[in-house]
Coordinates of C-alpha atoms in Angstrom, one line a residue:
M1 CA -22.6 27.7 30.3
R2 CA -20.2 24.8 30.0
E3 CA -18.3 23.9 26.4
R4 CA -18.9 20.4 25.2
P5 CA -16.9 19.6 22.2
L6 CA -18.3 18.6 19.2
T7 CA -18.7 15.6 18.9
E8 CA -20.0 15.1 21.9
F9 CA -22.8 16.2 20.5
I10 CA -25.2 14.1 19.0
S11 CA -29.1 16.1 18.6
K12 CA -32.1 13.5 19.4
K13 CA -35.0 15.7 18.2
G14 CA -36.3 15.7 15.3
T15 CA -37.1 12.2 14.9
Q16 CA -40.8 12.6 12.9
E17 CA -40.3 13.6 9.4
K18 CA -40.9 16.5 8.7
K19 CA -40.8 19.0 5.4
K20 CA -37.8 19.5 3.9
S21 CA -36.9 23.2 4.0
E22 CA -33.6 25.4 2.0
K23 CA -33.4 26.8 5.4
P24 CA -32.8 24.3 8.1
K25 CA -34.3 25.5 11.3
G26 CA -31.0 25.5 13.7
L27 CA -30.7 23.0 16.6
K28 CA -29.4 23.5 20.2
G29 CA -25.7 22.9 19.7
P30 CA -23.0 22.7 22.6
W31 CA -21.4 26.0 22.5
E32 CA -22.6 29.1 21.2
L33 CA -22.3 29.7 17.8
P34 CA -21.6 33.6 16.6
E35 CA -24.3 35.7 15.5
G36 CA -25.6 34.8 12.1
W37 CA -24.1 31.0 12.7
R38 CA -26.3 28.1 13.6
W39 CA -25.9 24.0 14.1
V40 CA -27.9 22.1 11.5
K41 CA -28.1 18.0 11.6
L42 CA -26.0 17.8 8.0
E43 CA -29.5 15.9 6.5
D44 CA -30.2 19.0 6.1
V45 CA -27.7 20.7 3.9
V46 CA -27.4 17.9 1.5
K47 CA -28.9 16.6 -0.9
E48 CA -27.4 13.4 -1.7
L49 CA -26.3 9.9 0.2
K50 CA -24.6 7.4 -2.1
P51 CA -22.5 4.4 -1.5
G52 CA -20.8 2.5 -4.5
F53 CA -20.3 -0.4 -5.1
A54 CA -19.2 -4.1 -4.4
R55 CA -16.3 -5.7 -6.3
N56 CA -13.7 -8.2 -5.6
K57 CA -10.9 -9.6 -7.0
K58 CA -12.4 -11.3 -10.3
H59 CA -13.6 -8.3 -11.1
I60 CA -10.8 -6.8 -11.8
S61 CA -9.0 -6.0 -14.9
D62 CA -6.5 -3.7 -16.2
D63 CA -9.3 -2.1 -19.2
G64 CA -11.7 -1.6 -17.2
I65 CA -13.4 1.1 -15.1
P66 CA -11.3 2.9 -12.3
H67 CA -12.8 1.8 -8.5
L68 CA -12.0 3.8 -6.3
R69 CA -11.3 2.1 -2.7
P70 CA -10.7 3.3 1.2
N71 CA -7.5 4.0 0.2
N72 CA -7.5 6.2 -2.1
I73 CA -9.3 8.5 0.7
G74 CA -6.3 10.7 1.2
L75 CA -7.5 13.2 4.8
G76 CA -9.7 16.0 3.2
R77 CA -8.1 14.8 -0.8
L78 CA -8.2 11.9 -3.0
N79 CA -5.1 10.0 -3.3
L80 CA -4.9 8.4 -6.4
E81 CA -1.0 7.3 -6.6
S82 CA -2.9 3.1 -5.9
I83 CA -6.2 3.2 -8.6
V84 CA -8.6 -1.1 -9.2
K85 CA -9.5 -0.5 -12.1
V86 CA -12.6 -3.4 -13.0
K87 CA -14.8 -4.4 -15.5
I88 CA -18.4 -3.6 -15.2
E89 CA -21.3 -6.1 -16.6
Y90 CA -23.6 -5.2 -19.6
G91 CA -27.2 -3.7 -18.0
F92 CA -25.0 -1.5 -15.3
N93 CA -25.7 1.4 -15.1
I94 CA -22.3 3.3 -14.2
Q95 CA -22.6 6.1 -14.6
D96 CA -25.2 7.3 -11.8
Y97 CA -22.2 6.9 -10.0
Y98 CA -19.5 9.0 -11.9
L99 CA -17.9 11.6 -9.9
K100 CA -18.3 15.4 -10.5
K101 CA -16.4 18.4 -8.8
G102 CA -17.4 19.2 -5.9
D103 CA -18.4 15.3 -4.2
I104 CA -17.7 15.0 -1.3
L105 CA -16.5 10.8 -0.8
F106 CA -17.2 9.4 3.1
N107 CA -14.9 6.2 4.2
N108 CA -18.3 4.5 6.2
T109 CA -16.0 1.1 6.8
N110 CA -12.8 0.6 7.2
S111 CA -10.5 0.7 10.6
I112 CA -11.5 1.9 13.9
E113 CA -9.3 4.3 13.2
L114 CA -9.6 5.8 9.1
V115 CA -13.4 5.1 9.2
G116 CA -14.6 8.5 8.7
R117 CA -12.4 10.1 7.0
A118 CA -13.4 12.9 3.6
A119 CA -12.3 13.9 1.1
L120 CA -12.9 16.2 -2.4
V121 CA -14.0 15.4 -5.3
S122 CA -11.4 18.3 -7.0
E123 CA -12.2 17.9 -10.9
N124 CA -15.0 15.4 -13.2
L125 CA -13.8 11.4 -12.7
G126 CA -15.0 8.8 -15.0
F127 CA -14.3 6.3 -11.8
G128 CA -16.1 4.6 -9.9
Y129 CA -16.1 4.0 -6.3
S130 CA -16.0 1.2 -3.7
N131 CA -19.3 0.4 -1.2
H132 CA -17.2 0.7 1.5
I133 CA -17.4 4.8 0.5
T134 CA -21.0 7.4 -0.1
R135 CA -21.0 10.1 -1.7
I136 CA -22.6 13.6 -0.6
R137 CA -24.1 16.0 -2.6
V138 CA -24.8 19.1 -0.6
K139 CA -26.6 21.7 -1.7
E140 CA -24.9 24.7 -3.3
N141 CA -27.0 27.3 -2.0
L142 CA -26.3 26.8 1.7
I143 CA -22.9 24.8 1.8
L144 CA -19.9 24.7 0.5
P145 CA -18.6 21.3 -0.1
E146 CA -14.8 22.8 0.9
W147 CA -16.8 23.4 4.1
L148 CA -18.1 20.4 5.1
V149 CA -15.1 18.6 4.1
F150 CA -13.5 20.3 7.1
V151 CA -15.9 19.9 9.4
I152 CA -16.0 15.8 8.5
N153 CA -12.7 15.3 9.2
Y154 CA -12.6 17.6 12.5
L155 CA -14.8 15.3 13.7
W156 CA -12.9 12.3 12.3
M157 CA -9.9 14.1 13.8
Q158 CA -11.2 14.8 18.0
G159 CA -12.6 11.0 17.9
Y160 CA -16.1 11.4 16.6
F161 CA -16.4 8.3 14.7
R162 CA -15.4 6.0 16.6
R163 CA -17.8 6.6 19.4
V164 CA -20.6 6.2 16.8
C165 CA -19.5 3.8 14.1
T166 CA -20.9 0.4 14.2
H167 CA -17.8 -2.6 14.5
W168 CA -17.3 -5.9 12.7
I169 CA -15.2 -8.2 13.0
G170 CA -11.6 -6.4 12.6
Q171 CA -13.5 -3.1 10.4
A172 CA -15.9 0.3 11.6
G173 CA -18.6 1.1 10.2
V174 CA -21.2 4.2 9.6
N175 CA -24.4 4.1 8.1
I176 CA -26.3 6.7 6.8
N177 CA -28.9 7.2 9.0
T178 CA -25.6 7.8 11.4
L179 CA -24.0 10.0 8.3
K180 CA -27.6 12.3 8.8
K181 CA -27.9 13.2 12.1
I182 CA -24.3 14.5 12.4
P183 CA -24.2 17.8 13.9
I184 CA -23.0 20.4 11.2
P185 CA -22.2 24.4 12.5
L186 CA -23.0 26.5 9.6
P187 CA -22.4 30.1 9.2
P188 CA -23.6 32.4 6.2
L189 CA -22.2 31.5 2.4
S190 CA -20.0 34.8 2.8
E191 CA -18.6 33.6 6.2
Q192 CA -17.7 29.7 5.4
K193 CA -15.6 30.7 1.6
R194 CA -13.9 33.5 3.6
I195 CA -13.2 31.0 6.3
V196 CA -12.5 27.9 3.7
A197 CA -10.2 30.4 1.8
K198 CA -7.9 30.7 4.8
L199 CA -8.4 26.8 6.1
D200 CA -6.7 26.4 2.3
E201 CA -3.9 28.8 2.3
L202 CA -3.3 27.8 6.5
N203 CA -3.3 24.0 5.1
K204 CA -0.8 24.3 2.5
R205 CA 1.3 25.8 4.7
I206 CA 0.5 23.2 7.4
E207 CA 1.3 20.9 4.2
E208 CA 4.7 22.5 3.0
A209 CA 6.0 22.7 6.9
K210 CA 5.3 18.9 6.5
R211 CA 6.8 18.4 3.5
L212 CA 10.0 19.9 4.7
A213 CA 9.9 17.6 7.8
R214 CA 10.1 14.3 6.2
E215 CA 12.2 15.6 3.8
A216 CA 14.9 16.2 6.0
R217 CA 14.0 13.0 7.9
E218 CA 14.5 10.9 5.0
E219 CA 18.3 13.4 4.2
A220 CA 19.1 12.1 7.7
E221 CA 18.1 8.5 7.1
K222 CA 20.6 8.3 4.2
L223 CA 23.6 9.3 6.4
M224 CA 23.7 5.6 7.7
A225 CA 23.6 4.1 4.0
S226 CA 26.3 6.7 3.2
A227 CA 28.1 6.0 6.6
L228 CA 28.6 2.0 5.6
H229 CA 29.3 2.5 2.2
E230 CA 31.9 4.2 2.7
V231 CA 33.4 1.9 4.7
F232 CA 32.7 -1.5 3.7
S233 CA 33.5 -0.2 -0.1
K234 CA 37.4 0.7 0.8
A235 CA 38.0 -2.6 1.9
E236 CA 40.1 -3.7 -0.9
E237 CA 41.7 -0.2 -1.0
K238 CA 42.6 -1.7 2.8
G239 CA 43.9 -5.1 1.9
W240 CA 41.0 -7.0 3.8
E241 CA 40.5 -10.5 3.7
W242 CA 37.3 -11.8 2.5
V243 CA 35.1 -14.6 3.9
R244 CA 32.2 -16.5 3.8
L245 CA 29.5 -15.7 6.2
E246 CA 29.3 -20.1 6.8
K247 CA 33.1 -20.1 8.0
I248 CA 32.5 -17.5 11.3
V249 CA 28.2 -18.0 11.8
G250 CA 25.9 -20.2 12.0
I251 CA 22.3 -19.9 11.9
R252 CA 19.9 -20.8 14.7
G253 CA 17.3 -24.4 14.8
N254 CA 14.9 -25.4 16.6
A255 CA 16.6 -28.9 18.1
G256 CA 16.1 -29.2 21.8
V257 CA 13.3 -25.8 21.9
K258 CA 10.3 -28.5 24.0
R259 CA 12.4 -29.2 26.7
K260 CA 13.0 -25.7 27.6
L261 CA 9.6 -24.8 26.8
S262 CA 8.1 -27.5 29.4
Q263 CA 10.3 -25.7 31.9
S264 CA 8.6 -21.7 31.4
D265 CA 6.1 -20.7 32.4
S266 CA 6.0 -17.3 30.2
I267 CA 8.7 -17.2 27.7
A268 CA 10.4 -13.9 25.3
F269 CA 8.4 -14.1 22.1
I270 CA 10.0 -11.2 18.8
P271 CA 7.2 -10.5 16.4
M272 CA 8.0 -9.0 12.9
E273 CA 7.1 -5.6 14.1
L274 CA 9.4 -5.5 17.2
I275 CA 12.4 -5.8 14.8
P276 CA 13.5 -2.2 14.0
E277 CA 14.1 -0.8 10.6
R278 CA 16.3 1.9 12.2
G279 CA 17.5 1.0 15.4
V280 CA 19.9 -1.8 16.5
F281 CA 18.1 -4.2 20.1
A282 CA 14.8 -5.9 18.6
R283 CA 11.6 -5.7 22.1
Y284 CA 10.6 -8.5 22.9
E285 CA 6.6 -9.9 24.7
L286 CA 5.7 -12.6 27.0
R287 CA 3.6 -15.0 25.8
E288 CA 2.5 -18.5 27.9
P289 CA 4.2 -21.7 25.9
A290 CA 0.6 -22.5 25.0
N291 CA -0.3 -19.4 22.7
I292 CA 3.2 -20.2 20.5
K293 CA 2.4 -22.3 17.9
S294 CA 5.8 -21.9 15.3
Y295 CA 8.6 -20.2 15.8
S296 CA 12.3 -19.3 15.5
Y297 CA 14.7 -20.5 18.3
S298 CA 17.1 -17.4 19.2
E299 CA 20.1 -16.6 22.4
P300 CA 20.8 -13.1 23.1
G301 CA 23.4 -11.3 21.3
D302 CA 21.8 -13.9 17.9
I303 CA 20.7 -11.1 15.3
L304 CA 17.3 -11.7 13.9
L305 CA 17.5 -10.5 9.7
A306 CA 13.9 -10.5 8.4
K307 CA 14.5 -13.0 5.3
I308 CA 10.3 -12.0 3.6
T309 CA 9.6 -8.8 1.5
P310 CA 8.6 -6.1 3.0
S311 CA 10.6 -6.7 5.6
F312 CA 14.3 -7.9 4.2
E313 CA 13.6 -4.6 1.7
N314 CA 12.9 -2.3 4.9
G315 CA 16.2 -3.1 6.6
K316 CA 13.9 -5.2 9.3
Q317 CA 17.4 -6.1 11.4
G318 CA 17.7 -6.5 15.3
I319 CA 19.9 -7.8 18.1
V320 CA 18.6 -10.1 20.8
P321 CA 18.8 -8.1 23.9
D322 CA 20.7 -9.4 26.6
N323 CA 18.4 -9.5 29.6
I324 CA 15.5 -12.0 27.8
P325 CA 13.7 -13.7 31.2
N326 CA 15.1 -17.8 30.6
G327 CA 18.2 -16.6 29.3
F328 CA 16.6 -17.3 25.0
A329 CA 14.3 -16.1 23.1
L330 CA 11.4 -17.4 20.3
A331 CA 11.5 -15.3 17.7
T332 CA 8.9 -15.3 14.6
T333 CA 9.2 -18.3 11.6
E334 CA 10.1 -15.1 9.6
V335 CA 13.8 -13.8 10.7
Y336 CA 16.9 -16.2 10.8
P337 CA 18.6 -16.1 14.3
I338 CA 22.6 -15.5 13.2
Y339 CA 25.1 -15.9 16.0
I340 CA 28.8 -15.8 16.0
K341 CA 30.9 -19.0 16.0
D342 CA 34.0 -17.6 17.7
T343 CA 33.3 -13.5 18.8
S344 CA 37.7 -13.6 19.6
S345 CA 37.9 -13.0 15.6
L346 CA 35.0 -11.2 15.3
D347 CA 32.7 -7.9 16.4
R348 CA 29.0 -8.2 16.6
M349 CA 28.7 -4.6 15.8
Y350 CA 30.7 -4.8 12.7
L351 CA 28.2 -7.7 11.9
F352 CA 25.6 -6.0 12.5
Y353 CA 26.2 -3.2 10.2
I354 CA 27.4 -5.0 7.7
L355 CA 24.7 -7.0 7.3
K356 CA 22.9 -3.3 7.2
S357 CA 24.8 -2.0 4.0
E358 CA 24.0 -2.1 -0.1
Y359 CA 26.5 -4.6 -1.2
V360 CA 25.0 -6.7 1.7
R361 CA 21.0 -6.1 1.3
K362 CA 21.3 -5.6 -2.8
T363 CA 23.7 -9.4 -3.6
L364 CA 20.6 -11.1 -0.5
E365 CA 17.4 -9.2 -3.0
A366 CA 19.1 -10.7 -5.8
Q367 CA 18.0 -14.1 -5.1
M368 CA 15.0 -13.9 -2.9
L369 CA 12.7 -16.6 -4.0
G370 CA 9.3 -17.4 -4.3
T371 CA 5.8 -15.6 -5.9
T372 CA 5.5 -12.3 -5.6
G373 CA 4.6 -10.2 -1.8
R374 CA 5.8 -13.9 -0.5
Q375 CA 9.8 -14.1 -1.8
R376 CA 12.5 -14.9 1.2
V377 CA 16.1 -14.8 1.3
P378 CA 17.4 -18.4 1.4
K379 CA 19.5 -19.4 4.3
E380 CA 22.4 -21.1 1.8
A381 CA 22.8 -17.8 0.0
I382 CA 23.4 -15.7 3.5
L383 CA 26.1 -18.5 4.1
R384 CA 27.4 -18.3 1.0
L385 CA 27.9 -14.4 1.1
K386 CA 31.2 -13.7 1.1
I387 CA 31.9 -10.1 3.6
P388 CA 35.0 -7.5 4.2
L389 CA 36.9 -9.4 7.1
P390 CA 39.6 -6.8 9.5
P391 CA 41.7 -8.0 11.6
L392 CA 39.3 -7.7 15.0
E393 CA 41.0 -4.2 16.4
E394 CA 40.1 -3.1 13.1
Q395 CA 36.6 -4.0 13.1
K396 CA 36.2 -2.4 16.5
H397 CA 38.2 1.4 15.4
V398 CA 35.2 0.6 12.7
V399 CA 32.2 0.1 15.2
T400 CA 33.0 2.9 17.1
Y401 CA 32.8 5.2 13.4
L402 CA 29.7 3.8 12.5
N403 CA 28.1 4.5 16.0
S404 CA 28.7 7.7 16.1
I405 CA 27.3 8.4 13.2
H406 CA 24.6 5.7 14.4
E407 CA 23.6 7.9 17.0
R408 CA 24.1 11.5 15.2
V409 CA 21.0 9.9 12.7
Q410 CA 18.7 8.7 15.5
R411 CA 19.3 12.5 17.5
L412 CA 17.8 13.9 13.6
I413 CA 15.6 11.3 13.1
K414 CA 13.5 11.7 16.4
L415 CA 13.4 15.4 16.1
Y416 CA 12.0 15.7 12.7
E417 CA 9.4 13.6 13.3
E418 CA 8.7 15.5 16.9
R419 CA 8.5 19.1 14.1
E420 CA 6.2 16.1 12.1
K421 CA 3.8 14.9 15.4
E422 CA 3.6 18.8 15.7
L423 CA 2.6 20.5 12.6
E424 CA 0.1 17.8 12.5
Q425 CA -1.7 18.8 15.9
L426 CA -2.1 22.1 14.3
L427 CA -4.3 21.7 11.8
P428 CA -7.3 20.4 14.4
S429 CA -6.5 22.8 16.9
I430 CA -7.0 25.6 13.6
L431 CA -10.5 23.8 12.9
D432 CA -11.6 24.1 16.4
K433 CA -10.7 27.6 16.2
A434 CA -12.7 27.8 12.9
F435 CA -15.8 26.1 14.1
K436 CA -16.2 28.2 16.7
G437 CA -15.9 31.2 14.9
E438 CA -12.7 32.6 16.0
L439 CA -10.1 32.6 13.1

């Protein structure tokens, strides 16, 4: 018999209302299950599917009750690092929405990538939850909540909910009727307990390995910051001259750009997402001039320095590549295109690295202006900034050293990122074996 993936299976039978049984009749599934297992629909093994309630910004209050949102639904576990609290009106029975140990929270509305994830509630919580979440309570004599969470998240990993959800503008959703019909492989309770215990242990090992790989990657990233500090902290000791940036660099304006736009069919455009946090060169995409409403003009070799939070704090900075069409590029308005006035006195990569240094970043961050979440580095703060400027030959020695550190760091980061990706793919393959009775 040809196996079909679990995510292709949606039973079309059982649409007529039938009397519920504590031992649901098995369905025909996409593959043969081990003896004693059967296929059931979700509605056969749950006693409650309860959506949450909506609250908006006007309800937010420090003395309110925690109100879980889709961002709190991690893969299998709740993420309680960032919780919104909301006021509850008089007469609203919030106790109906409190969470009990063993409840499952299903992310019913979100981006297409995240809709369908589920998290297990591990303790009783006096929390409410959003209408973008459905609370699931299972029939404990038929199914373990831990087993159901693994099944739902396996479906999510396999793209099942991406295919069955309803699409709205900017969001996707899975309604309760669709949720009721999802197919579940159901072994006896004793077998569920055995497999869940093994899955828990394997998952803990995977998470620990991922943590170690993530920490190793973060340590590799710190190597560059340490190297920058090592070099530039010795400026006074080495007697390097300190100069204001306005004497050696400029920040481009947009004068004359409209004429250039009228002469081109397509333009190189650099949005914020194509400006690197760790790399050197920015990337670009081609756009028609009519589709570019606002921009910052730049030329090959310019350093694009992000000026808005959090892009500035995240280190977004990149050099405009030499191979751009038409000899210029337009970038997001949230960058400063910095050019060197005299390359015989200032090496471009030396400037690039010093703009990445902790000294420069902390100095400029302290001068950011604007409201919370929309703060920007003022242009004048950059031009007034003093940097150490050794002779050009010494700048080149510094660049050679920092280039070698940068290449080493990039290799390490790539290695650890690949390791993290391998570990991410391990759990789905383990779950695939578990749901076929091979674990």
